[in-house]
C-alpha atoms as an extended CHARMM CRD file, in Angstrom:
* protein
*
       288  EXT
         1         1  MET       CA            -10.3010000000       13.4840000000       39.8800000000  PROA      1               0.0000000000
         2         2  SER       CA             -8.7120000000       10.2810000000       38.6400000000  PROA      2               0.0000000000
         3         3  LYS       CA             -8.8600000000        6.5970000000       39.5030000000  PROA      3               0.0000000000
         4         4  TRP       CA             -6.7860000000        4.9490000000       42.2100000000  PROA      4               0.0000000000
         5         5  VAL       CA             -4.2340000000        2.3540000000       41.2050000000  PROA      5               0.0000000000
         6         6  LEU       CA             -2.8600000000        0.9120000000       44.4150000000  PROA      6               0.0000000000
         7         7  GLY       CA              0.6620000000       -0.4790000000       44.4360000000  PROA      7               0.0000000000
         8         8  ILE       CA              1.5900000000       -2.9000000000       47.2150000000  PROA      8               0.0000000000
         9         9  ILE       CA              5.1240000000       -4.0030000000       48.0300000000  PROA      9               0.0000000000
        10        10  GLY       CA              5.0000000000       -7.0150000000       50.2970000000  PROA      10              0.0000000000
        11        11  GLY       CA              7.9340000000       -7.5800000000       52.6160000000  PROA      11              0.0000000000
        12        12  SER       CA              9.0750000000      -10.6300000000       54.5520000000  PROA      12              0.0000000000
        13        13  GLY       CA              6.1540000000      -12.9880000000       55.0800000000  PROA      13              0.0000000000
        14        14  LEU       CA              3.8370000000      -11.3850000000       52.5250000000  PROA      14              0.0000000000
        15        15  TYR       CA              4.3690000000      -13.0330000000       49.1510000000  PROA      15              0.0000000000
        16        16  GLN       CA              0.8390000000      -13.1540000000       47.7310000000  PROA      16              0.0000000000
        17        17  LEU       CA             -2.5600000000      -11.4500000000       47.9660000000  PROA      17              0.0000000000
        18        18  ASP       CA             -5.5240000000      -13.8040000000       47.9990000000  PROA      18              0.0000000000
        19        19  ALA       CA             -8.0890000000      -10.9920000000       47.8160000000  PROA      19              0.0000000000
        20        20  LEU       CA             -7.1660000000      -10.0280000000       44.2440000000  PROA      20              0.0000000000
        21        21  GLU       CA             -9.7930000000      -10.8510000000       41.6240000000  PROA      21              0.0000000000
        22        22  ASP       CA             -8.9660000000      -11.6120000000       37.9840000000  PROA      22              0.0000000000
        23        23  ALA       CA             -5.3350000000      -11.6960000000       39.0670000000  PROA      23              0.0000000000
        24        24  LYS       CA             -2.4820000000      -12.4700000000       36.7250000000  PROA      24              0.0000000000
        25        25  TRP       CA              1.2780000000      -12.2950000000       36.9750000000  PROA      25              0.0000000000
        26        26  ILE       CA              2.9090000000       -9.8450000000       34.5640000000  PROA      26              0.0000000000
        27        27  SER       CA              6.5880000000       -9.8780000000       33.6880000000  PROA      27              0.0000000000
        28        28  LEU       CA              8.2590000000       -6.5020000000       33.2110000000  PROA      28              0.0000000000
        29        29  ASP       CA             11.7270000000       -5.2570000000       32.4610000000  PROA      29              0.0000000000
        30        30  THR       CA             12.9030000000       -1.7540000000       33.2710000000  PROA      30              0.0000000000
        31        31  PRO       CA             15.7590000000        0.5380000000       32.2030000000  PROA      31              0.0000000000
        32        32  TRP       CA             17.2730000000       -0.2070000000       35.6220000000  PROA      32              0.0000000000
        33        33  GLY       CA             17.1640000000       -3.9760000000       35.3130000000  PROA      33              0.0000000000
        34        34  GLU       CA             14.7260000000       -6.6030000000       36.5570000000  PROA      34              0.0000000000
        35        35  PRO       CA             12.3990000000       -6.0170000000       39.5040000000  PROA      35              0.0000000000
        36        36  SER       CA             12.2970000000       -8.4830000000       42.3810000000  PROA      36              0.0000000000
        37        37  ASP       CA              9.6500000000      -10.6410000000       40.6920000000  PROA      37              0.0000000000
        38        38  ASP       CA              6.7500000000      -10.5250000000       38.2970000000  PROA      38              0.0000000000
        39        39  LEU       CA              3.9050000000       -8.2540000000       39.3610000000  PROA      39              0.0000000000
        40        40  LEU       CA              0.5230000000       -9.6660000000       40.3880000000  PROA      40              0.0000000000
        41        41  VAL       CA             -2.1780000000       -7.4410000000       38.9080000000  PROA      41              0.0000000000
        42        42  GLY       CA             -5.8650000000       -7.6610000000       39.7350000000  PROA      42              0.0000000000
        43        43  TYR       CA             -8.7660000000       -5.9110000000       41.4210000000  PROA      43              0.0000000000
        44        44  ILE       CA            -10.1180000000       -5.5560000000       44.9250000000  PROA      44              0.0000000000
        45        45  GLY       CA            -13.5870000000       -4.1940000000       44.3830000000  PROA      45              0.0000000000
        46        46  SER       CA            -13.2340000000       -1.4390000000       41.8010000000  PROA      46              0.0000000000
        47        47  VAL       CA             -9.6140000000       -0.6090000000       42.6330000000  PROA      47              0.0000000000
        48        48  LYS       CA             -6.8330000000       -1.9110000000       40.4390000000  PROA      48              0.0000000000
        49        49  CYS       CA             -4.0060000000       -3.3090000000       42.5550000000  PROA      49              0.0000000000
        50        50  VAL       CA             -0.4190000000       -4.1100000000       41.6120000000  PROA      50              0.0000000000
        51        51  PHE       CA              1.4160000000       -6.3990000000       44.0220000000  PROA      51              0.0000000000
        52        52  LEU       CA              5.1550000000       -7.0560000000       44.1230000000  PROA      52              0.0000000000
        53        53  PRO       CA              6.8190000000       -9.4490000000       46.5870000000  PROA      53              0.0000000000
        54        54  ARG       CA              9.8560000000       -7.3840000000       47.5710000000  PROA      54              0.0000000000
        55        55  HSD       CA             12.1610000000      -10.3540000000       48.1380000000  PROA      55              0.0000000000
        56        56  GLY       CA             10.6820000000      -12.4590000000       45.3250000000  PROA      56              0.0000000000
        57        57  ARG       CA              8.4800000000      -15.4880000000       45.8120000000  PROA      57              0.0000000000
        58        58  GLY       CA             10.3140000000      -17.8940000000       48.0610000000  PROA      58              0.0000000000
        59        59  HSD       CA             12.3230000000      -15.0010000000       49.5490000000  PROA      59              0.0000000000
        60        60  ARG       CA             15.2200000000      -15.2950000000       47.0860000000  PROA      60              0.0000000000
        61        61  LEU       CA             16.7050000000      -11.8250000000       47.4930000000  PROA      61              0.0000000000
        62        62  GLY       CA             18.4570000000      -10.3020000000       50.4850000000  PROA      62              0.0000000000
        63        63  PRO       CA             18.0170000000       -6.6290000000       51.3960000000  PROA      63              0.0000000000
        64        64  SER       CA             21.2520000000       -5.4820000000       49.7530000000  PROA      64              0.0000000000
        65        65  GLN       CA             20.4740000000       -7.3890000000       46.5490000000  PROA      65              0.0000000000
        66        66  LEU       CA             17.1220000000       -5.7150000000       45.9370000000  PROA      66              0.0000000000
        67        67  ASN       CA             16.8810000000       -3.6090000000       42.7940000000  PROA      67              0.0000000000
        68        68  PHE       CA             14.8890000000       -0.7950000000       44.3710000000  PROA      68              0.0000000000
        69        69  ARG       CA             14.9880000000        1.3970000000       41.2630000000  PROA      69              0.0000000000
        70        70  ALA       CA             13.6070000000       -1.3720000000       39.0690000000  PROA      70              0.0000000000
        71        71  ASN       CA             10.8310000000       -2.0810000000       41.5920000000  PROA      71              0.0000000000
        72        72  ILE       CA              9.6610000000        1.5350000000       41.6340000000  PROA      72              0.0000000000
        73        73  ASP       CA             10.0020000000        1.8990000000       37.8510000000  PROA      73              0.0000000000
        74        74  ALA       CA              7.8430000000       -1.2100000000       37.3820000000  PROA      74              0.0000000000
        75        75  MET       CA              5.1510000000        0.2920000000       39.5940000000  PROA      75              0.0000000000
        76        76  LYS       CA              5.1470000000        3.4480000000       37.4840000000  PROA      76              0.0000000000
        77        77  GLN       CA              4.9280000000        1.3910000000       34.2970000000  PROA      77              0.0000000000
        78        78  MET       CA              1.7890000000       -0.2560000000       35.6650000000  PROA      78              0.0000000000
        79        79  GLY       CA              0.1640000000        3.1200000000       36.2750000000  PROA      79              0.0000000000
        80        80  VAL       CA              0.3300000000        2.9780000000       40.0730000000  PROA      80              0.0000000000
        81        81  THR       CA             -0.8470000000        6.2240000000       41.6760000000  PROA      81              0.0000000000
        82        82  ASP       CA             -0.1580000000        5.4220000000       45.3390000000  PROA      82              0.0000000000
        83        83  LEU       CA              2.2260000000        2.9140000000       46.9010000000  PROA      83              0.0000000000
        84        84  ILE       CA              2.0020000000        1.1260000000       50.2390000000  PROA      84              0.0000000000
        85        85  SER       CA              4.7910000000       -0.9450000000       51.7230000000  PROA      85              0.0000000000
        86        86  ILE       CA              4.1400000000       -3.7410000000       54.1960000000  PROA      86              0.0000000000
        87        87  SER       CA              7.3680000000       -4.4910000000       56.0430000000  PROA      87              0.0000000000
        88        88  ALA       CA              8.5530000000       -6.7240000000       58.8710000000  PROA      88              0.0000000000
        89        89  VAL       CA             10.3780000000       -4.6870000000       61.5260000000  PROA      89              0.0000000000
        90        90  GLY       CA             12.1040000000       -5.1230000000       64.8490000000  PROA      90              0.0000000000
        91        91  SER       CA             11.0670000000       -3.0730000000       67.8450000000  PROA      91              0.0000000000
        92        92  LEU       CA             13.2720000000       -0.4950000000       69.5420000000  PROA      92              0.0000000000
        93        93  ALA       CA             10.5490000000        0.5310000000       72.0120000000  PROA      93              0.0000000000
        94        94  GLU       CA              9.1000000000       -1.3280000000       74.9840000000  PROA      94              0.0000000000
        95        95  GLU       CA              5.5720000000       -0.2800000000       74.0280000000  PROA      95              0.0000000000
        96        96  LEU       CA              5.8630000000       -1.9460000000       70.6080000000  PROA      96              0.0000000000
        97        97  PRO       CA              5.8840000000       -5.6990000000       71.3090000000  PROA      97              0.0000000000
        98        98  PRO       CA              5.8160000000       -8.4050000000       68.6350000000  PROA      98              0.0000000000
        99        99  GLY       CA              2.4550000000       -8.3970000000       66.9000000000  PROA      99              0.0000000000
       100       100  ARG       CA              1.9890000000       -4.6070000000       66.9680000000  PROA      100             0.0000000000
       101       101  PHE       CA              1.7320000000       -2.6620000000       63.7260000000  PROA      101             0.0000000000
       102       102  VAL       CA              3.2510000000        0.7920000000       63.1880000000  PROA      102             0.0000000000
       103       103  ALA       CA              2.3220000000        3.4120000000       60.6070000000  PROA      103             0.0000000000
       104       104  VAL       CA              5.8100000000        4.8330000000       60.0770000000  PROA      104             0.0000000000
       105       105  ASP       CA              6.1220000000        8.5380000000       59.3200000000  PROA      105             0.0000000000
       106       106  GLN       CA              9.8890000000        9.1900000000       59.5420000000  PROA      106             0.0000000000
       107       107  PHE       CA             13.1080000000        7.4180000000       58.5600000000  PROA      107             0.0000000000
       108       108  ILE       CA             16.7730000000        7.3870000000       59.5080000000  PROA      108             0.0000000000
       109       109  ASP       CA             18.7830000000        5.9940000000       56.6050000000  PROA      109             0.0000000000
       110       110  ARG       CA             21.8930000000        4.0310000000       57.6230000000  PROA      110             0.0000000000
       111       111  THR       CA             22.1930000000        2.0000000000       54.4180000000  PROA      111             0.0000000000
       112       112  PHE       CA             25.3750000000        2.3770000000       52.3720000000  PROA      112             0.0000000000
       113       113  ALA       CA             25.5560000000       -0.2450000000       49.5970000000  PROA      113             0.0000000000
       114       114  ARG       CA             22.5660000000        0.7450000000       47.4590000000  PROA      114             0.0000000000
       115       115  GLU       CA             21.7580000000        3.0220000000       44.5590000000  PROA      115             0.0000000000
       116       116  LYS       CA             19.6490000000        5.7390000000       46.1660000000  PROA      116             0.0000000000
       117       117  SER       CA             18.5110000000        7.9210000000       43.2860000000  PROA      117             0.0000000000
       118       118  PHE       CA             17.2340000000        7.7420000000       39.7420000000  PROA      118             0.0000000000
       119       119  PHE       CA             19.1160000000       10.9710000000       39.0360000000  PROA      119             0.0000000000
       120       120  GLY       CA             22.8160000000       11.7560000000       38.8350000000  PROA      120             0.0000000000
       121       121  ASP       CA             25.5330000000       12.6050000000       36.3400000000  PROA      121             0.0000000000
       122       122  GLY       CA             23.7860000000       14.3100000000       33.4300000000  PROA      122             0.0000000000
       123       123  LEU       CA             20.5240000000       15.1130000000       35.1810000000  PROA      123             0.0000000000
       124       124  VAL       CA             20.5190000000       16.2240000000       38.8030000000  PROA      124             0.0000000000
       125       125  ALA       CA             17.4250000000       16.5010000000       40.9900000000  PROA      125             0.0000000000
       126       126  HSD       CA             16.9110000000       17.1730000000       44.6790000000  PROA      126             0.0000000000
       127       127  VAL       CA             13.5280000000       16.1640000000       46.0850000000  PROA      127             0.0000000000
       128       128  SER       CA             12.4670000000       16.9920000000       49.6190000000  PROA      128             0.0000000000
       129       129  VAL       CA             11.9030000000       14.0510000000       51.9340000000  PROA      129             0.0000000000
       130       130  ALA       CA             11.3170000000       16.1650000000       55.0360000000  PROA      130             0.0000000000
       131       131  ASP       CA              7.9620000000       14.4230000000       55.2720000000  PROA      131             0.0000000000
       132       132  PRO       CA              8.7010000000       11.1530000000       53.4750000000  PROA      132             0.0000000000
       133       133  VAL       CA              5.3020000000        9.5060000000       53.9660000000  PROA      133             0.0000000000
       134       134  CYS       CA              2.0060000000       10.4990000000       52.3750000000  PROA      134             0.0000000000
       135       135  SER       CA             -0.2220000000       11.4360000000       55.3090000000  PROA      135             0.0000000000
       136       136  ARG       CA             -3.3920000000       10.7950000000       53.3120000000  PROA      136             0.0000000000
       137       137  LEU       CA             -2.4750000000        7.2590000000       52.2770000000  PROA      137             0.0000000000
       138       138  SER       CA             -1.0930000000        6.4830000000       55.7270000000  PROA      138             0.0000000000
       139       139  ALA       CA             -4.3460000000        7.5750000000       57.3790000000  PROA      139             0.0000000000
       140       140  TYR       CA             -6.3580000000        5.3060000000       55.0880000000  PROA      140             0.0000000000
       141       141  ALA       CA             -3.9680000000        2.4490000000       55.8970000000  PROA      141             0.0000000000
       142       142  VAL       CA             -4.2820000000        2.9910000000       59.6500000000  PROA      142             0.0000000000
       143       143  GLU       CA             -8.0510000000        2.7910000000       59.4550000000  PROA      143             0.0000000000
       144       144  ALA       CA             -7.8080000000       -0.3270000000       57.2990000000  PROA      144             0.0000000000
       145       145  ALA       CA             -5.4260000000       -1.9190000000       59.8020000000  PROA      145             0.0000000000
       146       146  ARG       CA             -7.9260000000       -1.3680000000       62.5940000000  PROA      146             0.0000000000
       147       147  LYS       CA            -10.6930000000       -2.9160000000       60.5250000000  PROA      147             0.0000000000
       148       148  ALA       CA             -8.3830000000       -5.9050000000       60.0450000000  PROA      148             0.0000000000
       149       149  GLY       CA             -8.0410000000       -6.2650000000       63.8130000000  PROA      149             0.0000000000
       150       150  ALA       CA             -4.4780000000       -4.9780000000       64.0650000000  PROA      150             0.0000000000
       151       151  ASN       CA             -3.2710000000       -3.0210000000       67.0750000000  PROA      151             0.0000000000
       152       152  ILE       CA             -1.5450000000       -0.1720000000       65.2590000000  PROA      152             0.0000000000
       153       153  ARG       CA              0.4350000000        2.8510000000       66.3970000000  PROA      153             0.0000000000
       154       154  GLU       CA              0.1370000000        6.0210000000       64.3360000000  PROA      154             0.0000000000
       155       155  GLY       CA              3.5700000000        7.5230000000       63.7590000000  PROA      155             0.0000000000
       156       156  GLY       CA              7.0480000000        6.2240000000       64.4000000000  PROA      156             0.0000000000
       157       157  THR       CA             10.6100000000        6.4770000000       63.1720000000  PROA      157             0.0000000000
       158       158  TYR       CA             12.0970000000        3.6190000000       61.1470000000  PROA      158             0.0000000000
       159       159  LEU       CA             15.8680000000        3.0530000000       61.3110000000  PROA      159             0.0000000000
       160       160  ALA       CA             16.9660000000        1.5350000000       57.9900000000  PROA      160             0.0000000000
       161       161  MET       CA             20.1170000000       -0.5680000000       58.3820000000  PROA      161             0.0000000000
       162       162  GLU       CA             22.1000000000       -2.2710000000       55.6470000000  PROA      162             0.0000000000
       163       163  GLY       CA             21.9650000000       -5.8490000000       56.9380000000  PROA      163             0.0000000000
       164       164  PRO       CA             21.7460000000       -8.7150000000       56.3030000000  PROA      164             0.0000000000
       165       165  GLN       CA             23.0690000000       -9.2470000000       59.8360000000  PROA      165             0.0000000000
       166       166  PHE       CA             20.9610000000       -8.0760000000       62.7530000000  PROA      166             0.0000000000
       167       167  SER       CA             22.2240000000       -5.2600000000       65.0040000000  PROA      167             0.0000000000
       168       168  SER       CA             24.8920000000       -5.4820000000       67.6460000000  PROA      168             0.0000000000
       169       169  ARG       CA             23.6930000000       -4.5550000000       71.1300000000  PROA      169             0.0000000000
       170       170  ALA       CA             25.7160000000       -1.3400000000       70.9890000000  PROA      170             0.0000000000
       171       171  GLU       CA             24.0370000000       -0.3480000000       67.7170000000  PROA      171             0.0000000000
       172       172  SER       CA             20.6050000000       -1.1840000000       69.0770000000  PROA      172             0.0000000000
       173       173  HSD       CA             21.1490000000        1.0250000000       72.1340000000  PROA      173             0.0000000000
       174       174  LEU       CA             22.4600000000        3.8200000000       69.8920000000  PROA      174             0.0000000000
       175       175  TYR       CA             19.4120000000        3.7200000000       67.6360000000  PROA      175             0.0000000000
       176       176  ARG       CA             17.1480000000        3.9650000000       70.6750000000  PROA      176             0.0000000000
       177       177  GLN       CA             19.0590000000        7.0510000000       71.8010000000  PROA      177             0.0000000000
       178       178  TRP       CA             18.4420000000        8.5670000000       68.3720000000  PROA      178             0.0000000000
       179       179  GLY       CA             14.7070000000        8.2290000000       68.9020000000  PROA      179             0.0000000000
       180       180  ALA       CA             14.0320000000        5.3870000000       66.4600000000  PROA      180             0.0000000000
       181       181  HSD       CA             11.0410000000        3.1830000000       67.2360000000  PROA      181             0.0000000000
       182       182  VAL       CA             11.4810000000        0.3080000000       64.7830000000  PROA      182             0.0000000000
       183       183  ILE       CA             14.3120000000       -1.1120000000       62.6990000000  PROA      183             0.0000000000
       184       184  GLY       CA             14.3770000000       -2.7850000000       59.3020000000  PROA      184             0.0000000000
       185       185  MET       CA             16.4860000000       -3.3290000000       56.2040000000  PROA      185             0.0000000000
       186       186  THR       CA             14.3130000000       -2.3810000000       53.2160000000  PROA      186             0.0000000000
       187       187  ALA       CA             12.5010000000        0.9570000000       53.5820000000  PROA      187             0.0000000000
       188       188  MET       CA             15.5020000000        2.8520000000       52.2480000000  PROA      188             0.0000000000
       189       189  PRO       CA             16.0420000000        3.8380000000       49.5220000000  PROA      189             0.0000000000
       190       190  GLU       CA             12.5440000000        2.6190000000       48.6240000000  PROA      190             0.0000000000
       191       191  ALA       CA             10.7830000000        5.6160000000       50.2020000000  PROA      191             0.0000000000
       192       192  LYS       CA             13.2270000000        8.1060000000       48.6350000000  PROA      192             0.0000000000
       193       193  LEU       CA             12.8560000000        6.5730000000       45.1830000000  PROA      193             0.0000000000
       194       194  ALA       CA              9.0820000000        6.6040000000       45.4770000000  PROA      194             0.0000000000
       195       195  ARG       CA              9.2370000000       10.3420000000       46.1600000000  PROA      195             0.0000000000
       196       196  GLU       CA             11.5220000000       10.8800000000       43.1340000000  PROA      196             0.0000000000
       197       197  ALA       CA              8.9790000000        8.9560000000       41.0600000000  PROA      197             0.0000000000
       198       198  GLU       CA              6.1640000000       11.1850000000       42.3620000000  PROA      198             0.0000000000
       199       199  LEU       CA              4.4630000000        8.2790000000       44.1140000000  PROA      199             0.0000000000
       200       200  PRO       CA              2.6870000000        8.9580000000       47.4270000000  PROA      200             0.0000000000
       201       201  TYR       CA              4.1330000000        6.3170000000       49.7660000000  PROA      201             0.0000000000
       202       202  ALA       CA              3.1210000000        4.8500000000       53.1090000000  PROA      202             0.0000000000
       203       203  LEU       CA              4.7300000000        2.1310000000       55.2030000000  PROA      203             0.0000000000
       204       204  ILE       CA              3.0830000000       -0.2000000000       57.6790000000  PROA      204             0.0000000000
       205       205  GLY       CA              5.6240000000       -1.9890000000       59.8470000000  PROA      205             0.0000000000
       206       206  MET       CA              4.7040000000       -5.3510000000       61.3610000000  PROA      206             0.0000000000
       207       207  VAL       CA              6.7110000000       -5.9170000000       64.5350000000  PROA      207             0.0000000000
       208       208  THR       CA              8.2210000000       -9.4010000000       64.6200000000  PROA      208             0.0000000000
       209       209  ASP       CA             10.5890000000       -9.1070000000       67.5810000000  PROA      209             0.0000000000
       210       210  TYR       CA             12.3410000000       -6.8580000000       70.0260000000  PROA      210             0.0000000000
       211       211  ASP       CA             15.7510000000       -5.8530000000       68.7300000000  PROA      211             0.0000000000
       212       212  CYS       CA             18.6860000000       -6.9290000000       70.9150000000  PROA      212             0.0000000000
       213       213  TRP       CA             18.6680000000       -3.9070000000       73.2700000000  PROA      213             0.0000000000
       214       214  ARG       CA             16.8470000000       -5.9110000000       75.9620000000  PROA      214             0.0000000000
       215       215  GLU       CA             19.8200000000       -7.1120000000       77.9640000000  PROA      215             0.0000000000
       216       216  ASN       CA             18.0980000000       -9.9510000000       79.8420000000  PROA      216             0.0000000000
       217       217  GLU       CA             16.7460000000      -11.6230000000       76.7260000000  PROA      217             0.0000000000
       218       218  ALA       CA             18.3770000000      -13.7780000000       74.0850000000  PROA      218             0.0000000000
       219       219  PRO       CA             19.1180000000      -11.9530000000       70.8110000000  PROA      219             0.0000000000
       220       220  VAL       CA             16.6650000000      -12.3130000000       67.9630000000  PROA      220             0.0000000000
       221       221  GLU       CA             16.8700000000      -15.4350000000       65.8240000000  PROA      221             0.0000000000
       222       222  VAL       CA             15.3450000000      -16.0750000000       62.4080000000  PROA      222             0.0000000000
       223       223  ASP       CA             13.0080000000      -18.8660000000       63.5650000000  PROA      223             0.0000000000
       224       224  ALA       CA             11.2370000000      -16.5690000000       66.0280000000  PROA      224             0.0000000000
       225       225  VAL       CA             10.9680000000      -13.8510000000       63.3910000000  PROA      225             0.0000000000
       226       226  ILE       CA              9.4490000000      -16.2610000000       60.8770000000  PROA      226             0.0000000000
       227       227  ALA       CA              6.8610000000      -17.4970000000       63.3770000000  PROA      227             0.0000000000
       228       228  GLN       CA              5.7150000000      -13.9470000000       64.1220000000  PROA      228             0.0000000000
       229       229  MET       CA              5.7280000000      -13.0480000000       60.4120000000  PROA      229             0.0000000000
       230       230  HSD       CA              3.2250000000      -15.7970000000       59.6950000000  PROA      230             0.0000000000
       231       231  SER       CA              1.0440000000      -14.5330000000       62.5220000000  PROA      231             0.0000000000
       232       232  ASN       CA              1.1710000000      -10.9820000000       61.1600000000  PROA      232             0.0000000000
       233       233  ALA       CA              0.6470000000      -11.9010000000       57.4870000000  PROA      233             0.0000000000
       234       234  ALA       CA             -3.0640000000      -12.7030000000       57.6990000000  PROA      234             0.0000000000
       235       235  LYS       CA             -3.8240000000       -9.2890000000       59.2040000000  PROA      235             0.0000000000
       236       236  ALA       CA             -1.6150000000       -7.6450000000       56.5890000000  PROA      236             0.0000000000
       237       237  ARG       CA             -3.5890000000       -9.2560000000       53.7730000000  PROA      237             0.0000000000
       238       238  ASP       CA             -6.8510000000       -8.1670000000       55.3880000000  PROA      238             0.0000000000
       239       239  LEU       CA             -5.4380000000       -4.6570000000       55.7990000000  PROA      239             0.0000000000
       240       240  ILE       CA             -4.8180000000       -4.3840000000       52.0590000000  PROA      240             0.0000000000
       241       241  ALA       CA             -8.3090000000       -5.6430000000       51.2500000000  PROA      241             0.0000000000
       242       242  HSD       CA             -9.9190000000       -3.1240000000       53.6110000000  PROA      242             0.0000000000
       243       243  LEU       CA             -7.6850000000       -0.3360000000       52.2970000000  PROA      243             0.0000000000
       244       244  ALA       CA             -8.6110000000       -0.9100000000       48.6620000000  PROA      244             0.0000000000
       245       245  ARG       CA            -12.3320000000       -1.1250000000       49.4560000000  PROA      245             0.0000000000
       246       246  SER       CA            -12.2900000000        2.0220000000       51.6150000000  PROA      246             0.0000000000
       247       247  LEU       CA            -10.6290000000        4.3720000000       49.1370000000  PROA      247             0.0000000000
       248       248  PRO       CA            -12.8920000000        7.1630000000       47.8450000000  PROA      248             0.0000000000
       249       249  ALA       CA            -14.4960000000        6.6410000000       44.4450000000  PROA      249             0.0000000000
       250       250  GLY       CA            -12.3290000000        9.3400000000       42.9170000000  PROA      250             0.0000000000
       251       251  ARG       CA             -8.7240000000       10.2000000000       43.6830000000  PROA      251             0.0000000000
       252       252  GLU       CA             -8.0290000000       13.8500000000       44.4590000000  PROA      252             0.0000000000
       253       253  ALA       CA             -4.6340000000       15.0740000000       43.2840000000  PROA      253             0.0000000000
       254       254  SER       CA             -1.7770000000       14.9610000000       45.7840000000  PROA      254             0.0000000000
       255       255  PRO       CA              1.0410000000       17.5140000000       46.0980000000  PROA      255             0.0000000000
       256       256  ILE       CA              3.4180000000       14.5760000000       45.7120000000  PROA      256             0.0000000000
       257       257  ASP       CA              2.1160000000       14.0250000000       42.1790000000  PROA      257             0.0000000000
       258       258  ASN       CA              4.2630000000       16.8940000000       40.8840000000  PROA      258             0.0000000000
       259       259  VAL       CA              7.2530000000       17.1870000000       43.2500000000  PROA      259             0.0000000000
       260       260  LEU       CA              9.6900000000       17.0490000000       40.3350000000  PROA      260             0.0000000000
       261       261  ASP       CA              8.4300000000       20.4270000000       39.1680000000  PROA      261             0.0000000000
       262       262  PHE       CA             10.4820000000       21.8660000000       42.0380000000  PROA      262             0.0000000000
       263       263  ALA       CA             13.3750000000       19.3930000000       42.0630000000  PROA      263             0.0000000000
       264       264  LEU       CA             15.0940000000       19.3580000000       38.6650000000  PROA      264             0.0000000000
       265       265  ILE       CA             18.1910000000       21.5450000000       38.6730000000  PROA      265             0.0000000000
       266       266  THR       CA             20.1410000000       20.6430000000       35.5060000000  PROA      266             0.0000000000
       267       267  ASP       CA             19.5170000000       23.0130000000       32.6250000000  PROA      267             0.0000000000
       268       268  PRO       CA             17.6170000000       21.2620000000       29.8080000000  PROA      268             0.0000000000
       269       269  SER       CA             20.4470000000       22.0540000000       27.3860000000  PROA      269             0.0000000000
       270       270  ALA       CA             22.9230000000       20.1810000000       29.6100000000  PROA      270             0.0000000000
       271       271  ARG       CA             20.8850000000       17.0560000000       30.2650000000  PROA      271             0.0000000000
       272       272  ASP       CA             22.2390000000       13.6710000000       29.2230000000  PROA      272             0.0000000000
       273       273  PRO       CA             19.7790000000       12.3030000000       26.6380000000  PROA      273             0.0000000000
       274       274  LEU       CA             20.5620000000        8.7030000000       27.6100000000  PROA      274             0.0000000000
       275       275  LEU       CA             19.6350000000        9.3630000000       31.2400000000  PROA      275             0.0000000000
       276       276  VAL       CA             16.5590000000       11.2790000000       30.1450000000  PROA      276             0.0000000000
       277       277  ALA       CA             15.4780000000        8.2240000000       28.1650000000  PROA      277             0.0000000000
       278       278  LYS       CA             16.0060000000        5.9380000000       31.1670000000  PROA      278             0.0000000000
       279       279  LEU       CA             13.8390000000        8.2470000000       33.2500000000  PROA      279             0.0000000000
       280       280  LYS       CA             10.8560000000        8.0780000000       30.8990000000  PROA      280             0.0000000000
       281       281  ASN       CA              8.7070000000        5.9620000000       33.2310000000  PROA      281             0.0000000000
       282       282  VAL       CA              9.4900000000        7.5960000000       36.5400000000  PROA      282             0.0000000000
       283       283  ALA       CA              9.9270000000       11.2290000000       35.4700000000  PROA      283             0.0000000000
       284       284  GLY       CA              8.4870000000       11.5380000000       31.9790000000  PROA      284             0.0000000000
       285       285  ARG       CA              5.7100000000       13.8740000000       33.1420000000  PROA      285             0.0000000000
       286       286  ALA       CA              8.2240000000       16.4480000000       34.3790000000  PROA      286             0.0000000000
       287       287  LEU       CA             10.7720000000       15.9900000000       31.6050000000  PROA      287             0.0000000000
       288       288  GLY       CA              8.2870000000       16.4910000000       28.7770000000  PROA      288             0.0000000000
């Protein structure tokens, strides 16, 4: 068994973690560029935690401007073993009103303007994302959410859209027909990159609004979203504190820890040494 190092990516409305002890901001660079912000590193109980505000403090970065690869690389540099995302989402289901939390377990990726893989020309890999969320970490997060007083649904499909505009009504109705439960702009390619980096990943969605499929209601506006985000944020911070304190003393290995053993397809003799060097943090274990 090993020790837990819990990575937390905070989405809209979650820009700091008050529960961290001995916390300090650490600046990192990565082979993929700069992450969204410095990383706040500290402890909750005996668990080391690494927090990154996804949009930067002050919400400087839009969804299409996020350097997802740098964010995941930075987490690996800090020794993170498991990664939880806290994300604001819109609801595509009547039973998920603003204020509800959702432990997402599936994704539909409709983004198109983002780098989606660490691998490519010179070193090809194909990881499975059939089950993109770590069930173990998600279960711990659900229990922590309940301890924090959140009304949380276990399981749900997240539709990842490019943004930054909200959906049209036609799109919103289409996504509901596809079986999506919530909609957001940041879970992809974050979840895919976490899997490529052998990081067990879970996502807790905080519902801020109904998407615009409800015909008799005004479409969502930013001011209403912000108000609900502030309401959700306190429970989100408590969720993280309960999660860190409830983790077992020792961390059992996860099958996700070595997914690259079954994903690398390029023959070692044909691999681009420059790309191999860039992949040191996220894939060094598998590349030797």
